Coordinates of C-alpha atoms (C1' of nucleotides) in Angstrom, one line a residue:
Chain Z
M29 CA -28.4 6.9 15.8
A30 CA -27.5 6.4 19.4
R31 CA -23.9 5.5 20.1
S32 CA -23.9 3.0 23.0
N33 CA -22.2 -0.1 24.1
T34 CA -25.2 -2.1 25.0
L35 CA -28.4 -2.8 23.3
V36 CA -30.3 -1.7 26.2
S37 CA -29.2 1.9 26.2
L38 CA -29.7 2.1 22.4
Q39 CA -33.2 0.8 22.8
S40 CA -33.9 3.4 25.4
D41 CA -33.9 6.4 23.1
R42 CA -36.2 4.9 20.6
C43 CA -39.9 4.5 20.9
S44 CA -41.3 1.1 19.7
E45 CA -44.9 2.0 20.4
C46 CA -45.7 4.2 17.4
P47 CA -45.0 4.2 13.8
I48 CA -42.5 7.0 13.8
R49 CA -40.3 5.2 16.3
H50 CA -38.2 8.1 17.4
R51 CA -39.1 10.2 20.3
A52 CA -37.9 13.4 18.6
V53 CA -40.8 13.3 16.1
C54 CA -43.3 11.1 17.9
A55 CA -46.2 12.9 19.6
R56 CA -47.2 10.0 21.7
C57 CA -43.9 9.4 23.4
E58 CA -42.9 12.6 24.9
S59 CA -44.0 16.1 26.1
D60 CA -47.3 17.7 25.0
E61 CA -45.3 20.2 23.1
L62 CA -44.8 17.6 20.5
A63 CA -48.3 16.9 20.0
Q64 CA -48.5 19.6 17.4
L65 CA -46.2 17.6 15.3
E66 CA -48.8 14.9 15.2
E67 CA -51.1 17.2 13.3
I68 CA -48.9 18.0 10.4
K69 CA -47.2 14.8 9.7
F70 CA -48.0 12.5 6.7
Y71 CA -46.8 9.3 5.3
R72 CA -45.2 8.5 2.0
S73 CA -44.2 5.2 0.5
F74 CA -41.4 4.3 -1.9
A75 CA -40.8 1.1 -3.9
A76 CA -37.5 -0.7 -3.6
G77 CA -34.9 0.9 -6.0
Q78 CA -36.8 4.2 -6.2
T79 CA -34.9 7.4 -5.8
I80 CA -36.5 9.6 -3.1
V81 CA -34.4 12.8 -3.8
W82 CA -31.8 13.4 -6.3
S83 CA -28.7 15.1 -5.5
G84 CA -29.1 18.8 -6.0
D85 CA -32.9 18.7 -6.0
D86 CA -34.8 20.8 -3.5
M87 CA -35.9 18.8 -0.5
D88 CA -39.0 20.4 0.9
F89 CA -39.6 17.9 3.6
V90 CA -37.9 16.3 6.6
A91 CA -38.7 12.7 7.4
S92 CA -38.2 9.7 9.7
V93 CA -37.9 6.2 8.4
V94 CA -40.9 4.1 9.6
T95 CA -40.0 0.8 7.8
G96 CA -37.4 -0.2 5.2
I97 CA -33.9 0.9 4.4
A98 CA -32.9 4.1 2.5
T99 CA -29.4 5.3 1.6
L100 CA -27.5 8.5 1.1
T101 CA -25.1 8.2 -1.7
Q102 CA -22.6 10.6 -3.4
T103 CA -21.5 10.1 -7.0
M104 CA -18.5 11.4 -8.8
E105 CA -18.5 12.6 -12.4
D106 CA -17.0 9.4 -13.7
G107 CA -19.6 7.3 -11.8
R108 CA -17.6 6.3 -8.7
R109 CA -20.1 6.0 -5.8
Q110 CA -19.7 6.2 -2.1
M111 CA -22.6 5.7 0.3
V112 CA -22.4 8.3 3.1
G113 CA -25.5 7.4 5.0
L114 CA -27.6 4.3 5.9
L115 CA -31.0 5.0 7.1
L116 CA -32.7 2.2 9.1
P117 CA -36.1 2.5 10.8
S118 CA -36.3 5.4 13.3
D119 CA -33.5 7.3 11.5
F120 CA -34.1 10.9 10.5
V121 CA -33.2 12.6 7.2
G122 CA -33.3 16.2 6.1
R123 CA -31.9 19.6 7.2
P124 CA -34.0 22.3 8.6
G125 CA -32.5 25.5 7.1
R126 CA -30.9 24.0 4.0
A127 CA -32.8 23.9 0.7
S128 CA -31.2 21.1 -1.4
A129 CA -29.7 17.8 -0.5
P130 CA -26.1 17.2 -1.6
Y131 CA -26.6 13.5 -2.3
D132 CA -29.1 11.0 -3.7
V133 CA -31.5 9.5 -1.3
T134 CA -32.5 6.0 -2.5
A135 CA -35.0 3.4 -1.2
T136 CA -33.0 0.1 -1.0
T137 CA -36.1 -1.8 0.1
D138 CA -39.7 -0.7 0.1
V139 CA -39.8 2.2 2.4
V140 CA -42.4 4.1 4.4
M141 CA -41.4 7.5 5.7
C142 CA -43.2 9.8 8.1
C143 CA -42.7 13.2 6.6
F144 CA -43.2 16.9 7.7
R145 CA -43.2 19.8 5.3
K146 CA -40.0 21.6 6.0
K147 CA -41.4 25.0 6.5
A148 CA -43.9 23.8 9.0
F149 CA -41.2 21.8 10.7
E150 CA -38.9 24.8 11.0
E151 CA -41.8 26.9 12.6
M152 CA -42.4 24.1 15.1
M153 CA -38.8 24.1 16.0
L154 CA -38.9 27.8 16.8
S155 CA -42.0 27.4 19.0
A156 CA -40.9 24.1 20.7
P157 CA -37.2 24.3 21.3
V158 CA -37.2 20.6 22.6
I159 CA -37.4 19.5 19.0
G160 CA -34.3 21.5 18.0
Q161 CA -32.5 20.1 21.1
R162 CA -33.5 16.6 20.2
L163 CA -32.4 17.1 16.6
L164 CA -29.0 18.4 17.8
Q165 CA -28.5 15.3 19.9
M166 CA -29.4 13.2 16.9
T167 CA -27.1 15.1 14.6
L168 CA -24.2 14.7 17.0
D169 CA -24.8 11.0 17.2
E170 CA -24.9 10.9 13.4
L171 CA -21.5 12.8 13.4
D172 CA -20.0 10.3 15.6
A173 CA -21.2 7.5 13.4
A174 CA -19.8 9.3 10.3
R175 CA -16.5 9.6 12.1
E176 CA -16.4 5.9 13.0
W177 CA -17.3 5.3 9.3
M178 CA -14.3 7.4 8.3
L179 CA -11.9 5.2 10.3
L180 CA -13.4 2.2 8.6
L181 CA -13.0 3.7 5.1
G182 CA -9.5 5.0 5.7
R183 CA -7.8 2.3 7.7
K184 CA -9.6 -1.0 7.9
T185 CA -8.9 -4.1 5.7
A186 CA -11.5 -5.5 3.5
R187 CA -12.2 -8.2 5.9
E188 CA -12.5 -5.9 8.8
K189 CA -14.8 -3.6 6.7
I190 CA -17.2 -6.6 6.1
A191 CA -17.1 -7.7 9.7
S192 CA -17.8 -4.1 10.9
L193 CA -20.8 -3.8 8.6
L194 CA -22.3 -7.1 9.6
A195 CA -21.9 -6.2 13.3
I196 CA -23.5 -2.9 12.7
I197 CA -26.5 -4.2 11.0
A198 CA -26.8 -7.3 13.3
R199 CA -26.7 -4.9 16.4
R200 CA -29.3 -2.6 14.8
D201 CA -31.5 -5.6 13.9
A202 CA -31.2 -7.1 17.3
S203 CA -31.9 -3.9 19.0
L204 CA -35.3 -3.7 17.3
K205 CA -36.1 -7.2 18.2
L206 CA -34.6 -6.9 21.9
A207 CA -32.5 -10.0 21.1
N208 CA -29.4 -10.9 23.0
A209 CA -26.4 -9.8 20.9
H210 CA -24.0 -12.0 22.9
G211 CA -24.5 -15.5 21.6
S212 CA -25.8 -16.5 18.2
L213 CA -28.3 -14.4 16.2
T214 CA -29.8 -14.3 12.8
F215 CA -30.8 -11.4 10.6
D216 CA -31.7 -10.5 7.0
L217 CA -29.0 -8.5 5.1
P218 CA -31.0 -5.6 3.7
L219 CA -28.2 -4.7 1.1
T220 CA -27.1 -6.2 -2.1
R221 CA -23.3 -6.9 -2.5
E222 CA -23.2 -3.8 -4.7
A223 CA -24.7 -1.7 -1.9
M224 CA -22.4 -3.2 0.6
S225 CA -19.4 -2.3 -1.6
E226 CA -20.7 1.2 -1.9
Y227 CA -20.9 1.4 1.9
L228 CA -17.4 0.1 2.4
G229 CA -15.5 1.7 -0.5
L230 CA -14.7 -1.7 -2.1
T231 CA -15.7 -3.5 -5.3
L232 CA -18.6 -6.0 -5.1
E233 CA -16.2 -8.9 -6.1
T234 CA -14.1 -8.2 -3.0
V235 CA -17.2 -8.0 -0.9
S236 CA -18.3 -11.4 -2.2
R237 CA -14.9 -13.0 -1.7
Q238 CA -14.6 -11.7 1.9
M239 CA -18.0 -12.9 2.7
S240 CA -17.0 -16.3 1.4
A241 CA -13.8 -16.1 3.5
L242 CA -15.9 -15.4 6.7
R243 CA -18.1 -18.2 5.9
R244 CA -15.1 -20.6 5.4
D245 CA -13.7 -19.5 8.7
G246 CA -17.0 -20.1 10.5
I247 CA -17.6 -16.5 11.5
I248 CA -20.8 -16.4 9.7
V249 CA -23.3 -18.9 8.2
T250 CA -25.2 -18.0 5.2
E251 CA -28.6 -19.7 5.5
T252 CA -29.5 -18.1 2.2
K253 CA -27.5 -15.5 0.3
R254 CA -29.3 -12.7 2.2
R255 CA -30.0 -14.4 5.6
I256 CA -27.0 -14.5 7.9
L257 CA -26.5 -16.5 11.1
I258 CA -23.8 -15.3 13.4
P259 CA -22.9 -18.3 15.7
D260 CA -20.9 -16.2 18.1
F261 CA -21.1 -12.4 18.0
D262 CA -18.0 -11.8 20.0
R263 CA -15.9 -13.7 17.4
L264 CA -17.3 -11.5 14.7
L265 CA -16.4 -8.5 16.8
E266 CA -12.9 -9.7 17.0
E267 CA -12.7 -9.5 13.2
T268 CA -13.8 -5.8 13.1
G269 CA -10.5 -4.3 14.3
D270 CA -12.5 -2.2 16.9
D271 CA -11.5 -2.4 20.5
S272 CA -13.8 -4.6 22.3
D273 CA -16.0 -2.1 23.9
G274 CA -18.0 -0.9 21.2
G275 CA -18.0 -0.2 17.5
F276 CA -20.7 2.1 16.1
L277 CA -24.1 2.3 15.0
V278 CA -25.2 4.1 11.9
Chain J
M11 CA -17.6 24.7 8.8
A12 CA -19.8 26.2 6.3
R13 CA -20.4 24.5 3.0
S14 CA -20.4 26.9 0.2
N15 CA -19.4 27.4 -3.3
T16 CA -17.7 30.8 -3.0
L17 CA -15.4 32.3 -0.6
V18 CA -17.7 35.2 0.1
S19 CA -20.6 33.0 1.4
L20 CA -18.1 31.2 3.5
Q21 CA -16.8 34.4 4.9
S22 CA -20.3 35.6 5.7
D23 CA -21.0 33.4 8.6
R24 CA -17.7 34.0 10.3
C25 CA -16.8 37.0 12.4
S26 CA -13.4 38.3 11.8
E27 CA -13.7 41.2 14.3
C28 CA -13.3 39.3 17.5
P29 CA -11.0 36.5 18.9
I30 CA -13.8 33.9 18.8
R31 CA -14.4 34.5 15.3
H32 CA -17.6 32.4 15.1
R33 CA -20.9 34.2 15.5
A34 CA -22.4 31.3 17.4
V35 CA -20.2 32.0 20.4
C36 CA -19.2 35.5 20.0
A37 CA -21.1 38.2 22.0
R38 CA -19.9 41.1 19.9
C39 CA -21.3 39.8 16.8
E40 CA -24.9 39.1 17.2
S41 CA -27.9 39.5 19.4
D42 CA -27.8 40.6 23.0
E43 CA -28.9 37.2 24.1
L44 CA -25.3 36.1 23.5
A45 CA -23.8 38.8 25.7
Q46 CA -24.0 36.4 28.6
L47 CA -21.6 34.0 26.8
E48 CA -19.0 36.8 27.0
E49 CA -19.1 36.7 30.8
I50 CA -18.3 33.0 31.2
K51 CA -15.7 32.5 28.5
F52 CA -12.1 32.0 29.2
Y53 CA -8.9 31.2 27.1
R54 CA -6.5 28.3 27.1
S55 CA -3.3 27.9 25.2
F56 CA -1.7 24.7 24.0
A57 CA 1.8 24.1 22.6
A58 CA 2.3 22.4 19.3
G59 CA 2.2 18.7 19.7
Q60 CA 0.2 18.8 23.0
T61 CA -2.8 16.6 23.4
I62 CA -5.8 18.6 24.5
V63 CA -8.1 15.7 25.4
W64 CA -7.4 12.0 25.4
S65 CA -9.9 9.7 23.8
G66 CA -12.2 8.5 26.5
D67 CA -11.4 11.3 28.9
D68 CA -14.0 13.5 30.3
M69 CA -14.2 16.7 28.5
D70 CA -15.8 19.3 30.7
F71 CA -15.6 22.2 28.3
V72 CA -16.7 23.3 24.8
A73 CA -14.5 25.5 22.9
S74 CA -13.8 27.4 19.7
V75 CA -10.4 27.5 18.0
V76 CA -9.1 31.2 18.0
T77 CA -5.6 30.6 16.4
G78 CA -3.7 27.5 15.4
I79 CA -4.7 24.1 14.1
A80 CA -6.1 21.1 16.2
T81 CA -7.0 17.7 15.0
L82 CA -9.5 14.9 16.0
T83 CA -8.0 11.5 15.7
Q84 CA -9.1 7.9 16.2
T85 CA -6.6 5.2 17.0
M86 CA -7.0 1.4 16.5
E87 CA -5.5 -1.0 19.0
D88 CA -2.6 -1.8 16.7
G89 CA -1.8 1.8 16.2
R90 CA -3.4 2.6 12.9
R91 CA -4.6 6.2 13.0
Q92 CA -7.3 8.1 11.1
M93 CA -7.9 11.8 11.5
V94 CA -11.6 12.4 11.7
G95 CA -11.7 16.2 12.3
L96 CA -9.5 19.1 11.4
L97 CA -10.1 22.2 13.4
L98 CA -9.0 25.5 11.9
P99 CA -9.7 29.0 13.5
S100 CA -13.3 29.6 14.1
D101 CA -14.2 25.9 14.3
F102 CA -16.1 24.6 17.3
V103 CA -15.3 21.4 19.3
G104 CA -17.3 19.7 22.1
R105 CA -20.7 18.2 22.6
P106 CA -23.2 19.5 24.8
G107 CA -24.9 16.6 26.5
R108 CA -22.1 14.2 26.2
A109 CA -19.5 13.4 28.8
S110 CA -16.4 12.0 27.1
A111 CA -14.8 12.5 23.7
P112 CA -14.4 9.4 21.6
Y113 CA -11.2 10.6 20.0
D114 CA -7.9 12.4 20.8
V115 CA -7.9 16.2 20.3
T116 CA -4.3 17.3 19.6
A117 CA -2.8 20.7 18.9
T118 CA -0.9 20.5 15.7
T119 CA 0.5 24.0 15.9
D120 CA 0.3 26.3 19.0
V121 CA -3.3 26.7 19.7
V122 CA -5.5 29.2 21.6
M123 CA -9.0 28.2 22.4
C124 CA -11.9 30.1 23.6
C125 CA -13.6 27.8 26.1
F126 CA -16.8 27.7 28.2
R127 CA -17.5 25.2 31.0
K128 CA -19.8 22.6 29.5
K129 CA -22.3 22.9 32.3
A130 CA -22.5 26.7 32.1
F131 CA -22.7 26.5 28.3
E132 CA -25.6 23.9 28.5
E133 CA -27.6 26.2 30.9
M134 CA -27.0 29.1 28.4
M135 CA -28.4 26.9 25.6
L136 CA -31.6 26.4 27.5
S137 CA -32.0 30.0 28.3
A138 CA -31.0 31.3 24.8
P139 CA -32.3 28.9 22.1
V140 CA -30.5 30.8 19.4
I141 CA -27.3 29.2 20.6
G142 CA -28.6 25.7 20.2
Q143 CA -30.0 26.7 16.7
R144 CA -26.7 28.0 15.7
L145 CA -25.0 24.9 17.0
L146 CA -27.3 22.7 15.1
Q147 CA -26.4 24.5 11.9
M148 CA -22.7 24.2 12.6
T149 CA -23.2 20.5 13.4
L150 CA -25.0 19.9 10.2
D151 CA -22.3 21.6 8.2
E152 CA -19.7 19.4 9.9
L153 CA -21.8 16.5 9.0
D154 CA -21.8 17.5 5.4
A155 CA -18.0 18.0 5.6
A156 CA -17.7 14.5 7.1
R157 CA -19.6 12.9 4.3
E158 CA -17.6 14.7 1.7
W159 CA -14.5 13.4 3.5
M160 CA -16.0 9.8 3.4
L161 CA -16.2 10.1 -0.4
L162 CA -12.5 11.1 -0.5
L163 CA -11.5 8.2 1.8
G164 CA -13.6 5.5 0.1
R165 CA -13.3 6.4 -3.6
K166 CA -10.5 8.9 -4.4
T167 CA -7.1 8.1 -5.7
A168 CA -3.9 9.2 -3.8
R169 CA -3.4 12.1 -6.2
E170 CA -7.0 13.2 -5.9
K171 CA -6.8 13.0 -2.1
I172 CA -3.8 15.3 -2.0
A173 CA -5.3 17.8 -4.4
S174 CA -8.5 17.8 -2.5
L175 CA -6.7 18.5 0.8
L176 CA -4.7 21.2 -0.7
A177 CA -7.8 22.8 -2.1
I178 CA -9.5 22.7 1.3
I179 CA -6.6 24.4 3.1
A180 CA -6.1 26.9 0.4
R181 CA -9.7 27.8 0.4
R182 CA -10.0 28.2 4.1
D183 CA -6.8 30.1 4.3
A184 CA -7.9 32.4 1.5
S185 CA -11.1 33.0 3.1
L186 CA -9.5 34.2 6.2
K187 CA -7.4 36.6 4.1
L188 CA -10.2 37.6 1.8
A189 CA -8.0 36.7 -1.2
N190 CA -9.2 35.8 -4.6
A191 CA -9.2 32.1 -4.9
H192 CA -9.3 32.1 -8.6
G193 CA -5.8 32.8 -10.0
S194 CA -2.7 32.2 -8.0
L195 CA -2.4 32.0 -4.3
T196 CA 0.2 31.1 -1.6
F197 CA -0.4 29.5 1.8
D198 CA 1.4 27.7 4.6
L199 CA 0.7 24.0 5.0
P200 CA -0.1 23.6 8.7
L201 CA 0.3 19.8 8.6
T202 CA 3.3 17.5 8.5
R203 CA 3.3 14.8 5.8
E204 CA 2.4 12.4 8.5
A205 CA -0.6 14.4 9.6
M206 CA -1.7 14.7 6.0
S207 CA -1.4 11.0 5.7
E208 CA -3.6 10.5 8.8
Y209 CA -6.0 12.9 7.2
L210 CA -6.1 11.1 3.9
G211 CA -5.9 7.5 4.8
L212 CA -2.5 7.1 3.2
T213 CA 1.1 6.5 4.2
L214 CA 3.4 9.5 4.5
E215 CA 5.6 8.1 1.8
T216 CA 2.6 8.1 -0.7
V217 CA 1.8 11.7 0.4
S218 CA 5.4 12.7 -0.3
R219 CA 5.5 11.1 -3.6
Q220 CA 2.2 12.6 -4.8
M221 CA 3.3 16.0 -3.6
S222 CA 6.4 15.6 -5.8
A223 CA 4.3 14.5 -8.7
L224 CA 2.0 17.5 -8.4
R225 CA 5.1 19.7 -8.3
R226 CA 6.6 18.0 -11.4
D227 CA 3.3 18.6 -13.2
G228 CA 3.2 22.3 -12.3
I229 CA 0.0 22.0 -10.3
I230 CA 1.8 23.4 -7.2
V231 CA 5.1 25.1 -6.5
T232 CA 6.8 24.4 -3.2
E233 CA 8.4 27.7 -2.1
T234 CA 9.6 25.8 0.9
K235 CA 8.5 22.4 2.0
R236 CA 5.7 23.8 4.0
R237 CA 4.9 26.9 1.8
I238 CA 2.9 26.2 -1.2
L239 CA 2.0 28.4 -4.2
I240 CA -0.8 27.4 -6.4
P241 CA -0.3 29.1 -9.8
D242 CA -3.9 28.2 -11.1
F243 CA -6.4 27.3 -8.5
D244 CA -8.8 25.9 -11.2
R245 CA -6.2 23.5 -12.4
L246 CA -5.8 22.2 -8.9
L247 CA -9.5 21.7 -8.7
E248 CA -9.4 19.7 -11.8
E249 CA -7.2 17.2 -10.0
T250 CA -9.6 16.8 -7.1
G251 CA -12.0 14.6 -9.0
D252 CA -14.9 16.8 -7.6
D253 CA -17.3 18.3 -9.9
S254 CA -16.4 21.9 -10.6
D255 CA -18.9 23.7 -8.5
G256 CA -17.6 22.9 -5.1
G257 CA -15.6 20.6 -3.0
F258 CA -15.9 20.9 0.8
L259 CA -14.6 22.8 3.6
V260 CA -13.7 21.1 6.9
Chain U
dA16 C1' 31.9 25.2 13.2
dG17 C1' 30.1 20.0 14.2
dC18 C1' 26.3 17.2 15.8
dC19 C1' 22.0 15.5 16.4
dA20 C1' 17.0 15.4 15.8
dT21 C1' 13.1 15.8 13.1
dG22 C1' 10.8 15.9 8.9
dG23 C1' 11.0 14.9 4.1
dT24 C1' 12.4 12.5 -0.3
dT25 C1' 13.2 8.8 -3.2
dG26 C1' 14.1 3.8 -4.6
dA27 C1' 13.1 -1.3 -4.7
dT28 C1' 9.9 -4.6 -3.7
dC29 C1' 5.6 -6.7 -2.1
dT30 C1' 0.6 -7.3 -1.7
dA31 C1' -4.2 -6.3 -1.1
dC32 C1' -7.5 -5.1 -3.7
dA33 C1' -9.2 -3.8 -8.5
dT34 C1' -10.3 -5.2 -12.9
dC35 C1' -11.6 -8.3 -16.5
dA36 C1' -14.0 -12.3 -17.6
dA37 C1' -16.6 -16.5 -17.1
dT38 C1' -19.9 -19.3 -14.6
dG39 C1' -23.6 -20.4 -11.2
dC40 C1' -28.2 -20.0 -9.5
dA41 C1' -32.8 -18.5 -8.1
dG42 C1' -37.1 -16.5 -9.5
dC43 C1' -40.3 -15.4 -13.1
dA44 C1' -42.7 -15.2 -17.7
dC45 C1' -44.1 -17.7 -21.2
Chain I
dG27 C1' -40.3 -27.5 -19.3
dT28 C1' -37.1 -23.1 -21.9
dG29 C1' -35.1 -19.0 -21.6
dC30 C1' -34.8 -14.9 -19.6
dT31 C1' -32.9 -11.3 -15.9
dG32 C1' -30.7 -9.9 -11.9
dC33 C1' -27.7 -11.1 -8.2
dA34 C1' -23.8 -13.7 -6.7
dT35 C1' -19.6 -16.4 -7.0
dT36 C1' -15.0 -17.6 -8.5
dG37 C1' -10.8 -17.4 -11.3
dA38 C1' -6.7 -15.0 -13.7
dT39 C1' -4.2 -11.0 -14.0
dG40 C1' -3.0 -6.2 -13.2
dT41 C1' -1.7 -2.2 -10.4
dA42 C1' -2.0 1.6 -6.9
dG43 C1' -0.3 2.2 -2.9
dA44 C1' 2.0 -0.1 1.3
dT45 C1' 6.2 -1.5 3.1
dC46 C1' 11.1 -1.6 4.0
dA47 C1' 15.2 1.0 3.6
dA48 C1' 18.5 4.5 2.4
dC49 C1' 19.5 9.1 2.1
dC50 C1' 18.8 14.4 2.3
dA51 C1' 17.7 19.0 4.3
dT52 C1' 16.9 22.1 7.9
dG53 C1' 17.4 24.1 12.3
dG54 C1' 18.7 24.1 17.1
dC55 C1' 22.3 23.2 20.4
dT56 C1' 26.8 23.0 22.4

DNA sequence: AGCCATGGTTGATCTACATCAATGCAGCAC
DNA sequence: GTGCTGCATTGATGTAGATCAACCATGGCT
């Protein structure tokens, strides 16, 4: 969730030494106050394609993604769908103080989540204010990401949208692997063309066409349909429409 | 910021008895712990059109809108602009723990804000956890609003976008006046066509055309260009594309 | 009053993306 | 091997909204 211009600073607020990965909910990473969280956590697994929570359902837990990819999606009555959240490992989902989720939470790949019963988590927040403080920071980061996403949806061209999404995923992926984002890098695209289109507010055909166009122009190389090589990350960034210093991280 | 299905519940988490209007930062409204906030607050006024903070500048205060309308806007290098926040009276702006704003904050009308030096506010958050808790709720509400906005930007038609924006403003306006939102109501549109287009990810021409179309279809009546009468709020809601139970509040 | 500035409307035309439709291609069951 | 089934690509055509451009309305100023 961290907004940052370098991979290093992104990395710095994640914990890679434990399954939960995020310091806000990881007892091994931070103060003793968080040790109590360790005692009430539990893990849940979901198969690819499985819906974790339906829009409107009660969500009686909060959770952190350990492995895999999940999405938050809103659906209109006539079936139009817009993704509004992309959860990668270490991302948090759930809202203390709110009963039901206003959108579907779906596992895009096989997913393992580290969960806490909401009630227990809320009590913990009261007794250990550091958890709430950390959660506020994470929520503010997510709000920044959502606003960057709004710029993408409202004003970017299809090509810019695709380039932006690839840059986001490449960056997140690279940060987990501590790779160097300047220069070439390779990653697995964890989304189908359809999921990409729901992220970007496009149709899947347009996504496919623009992917082909970026391939023709040498911005990306598709080792397989899902495995992408970026020969020159800076060239990709030029296609995003963002000013050079940044872009966002979901 | 509150997400709710009725005007009453929206109203319930605002305070209309004091200039700050929002209980999170209003000493007269809630626990004694907040009384200390009263001592460090100060007011600032901005003229219509004035930029309150430039993107990238240091923002050394947090604030609550008392009267008037302000906007958060992101700008791309080539000048494309997308509004990412609309601040109506009682809305909060600023981020404890973050130095600079990533977007322009602009006064759309004359604005009065109730401000707190960021440093002092942060110290207060540490000593009075209730402030942080309240802020977390507000931020989560804003995140919900941002996600609803993403659906609008990514998937709604121009007509649906306009209807949605009018419904949002009408609802917010009605909630301040305790009016009945079912039936007819009148309000002042606090945005120019251009500002509306920046909110909706459209051009101002398209905004103008769709406003005319809604007028032709009897969904709205324009008493003047800026004063709107909604003869039947439910009919307007049908045009938004949202399912009947809601819509969002910025 | 006349003039100008600002914001708003409307028309003609263009184009990026959506839509409809066919084809490709990998993995898997049999 | 054959024939699925689920993604992905590519082509032909349609259209919502952008763009370019003219004109209108209101209000403030001299």
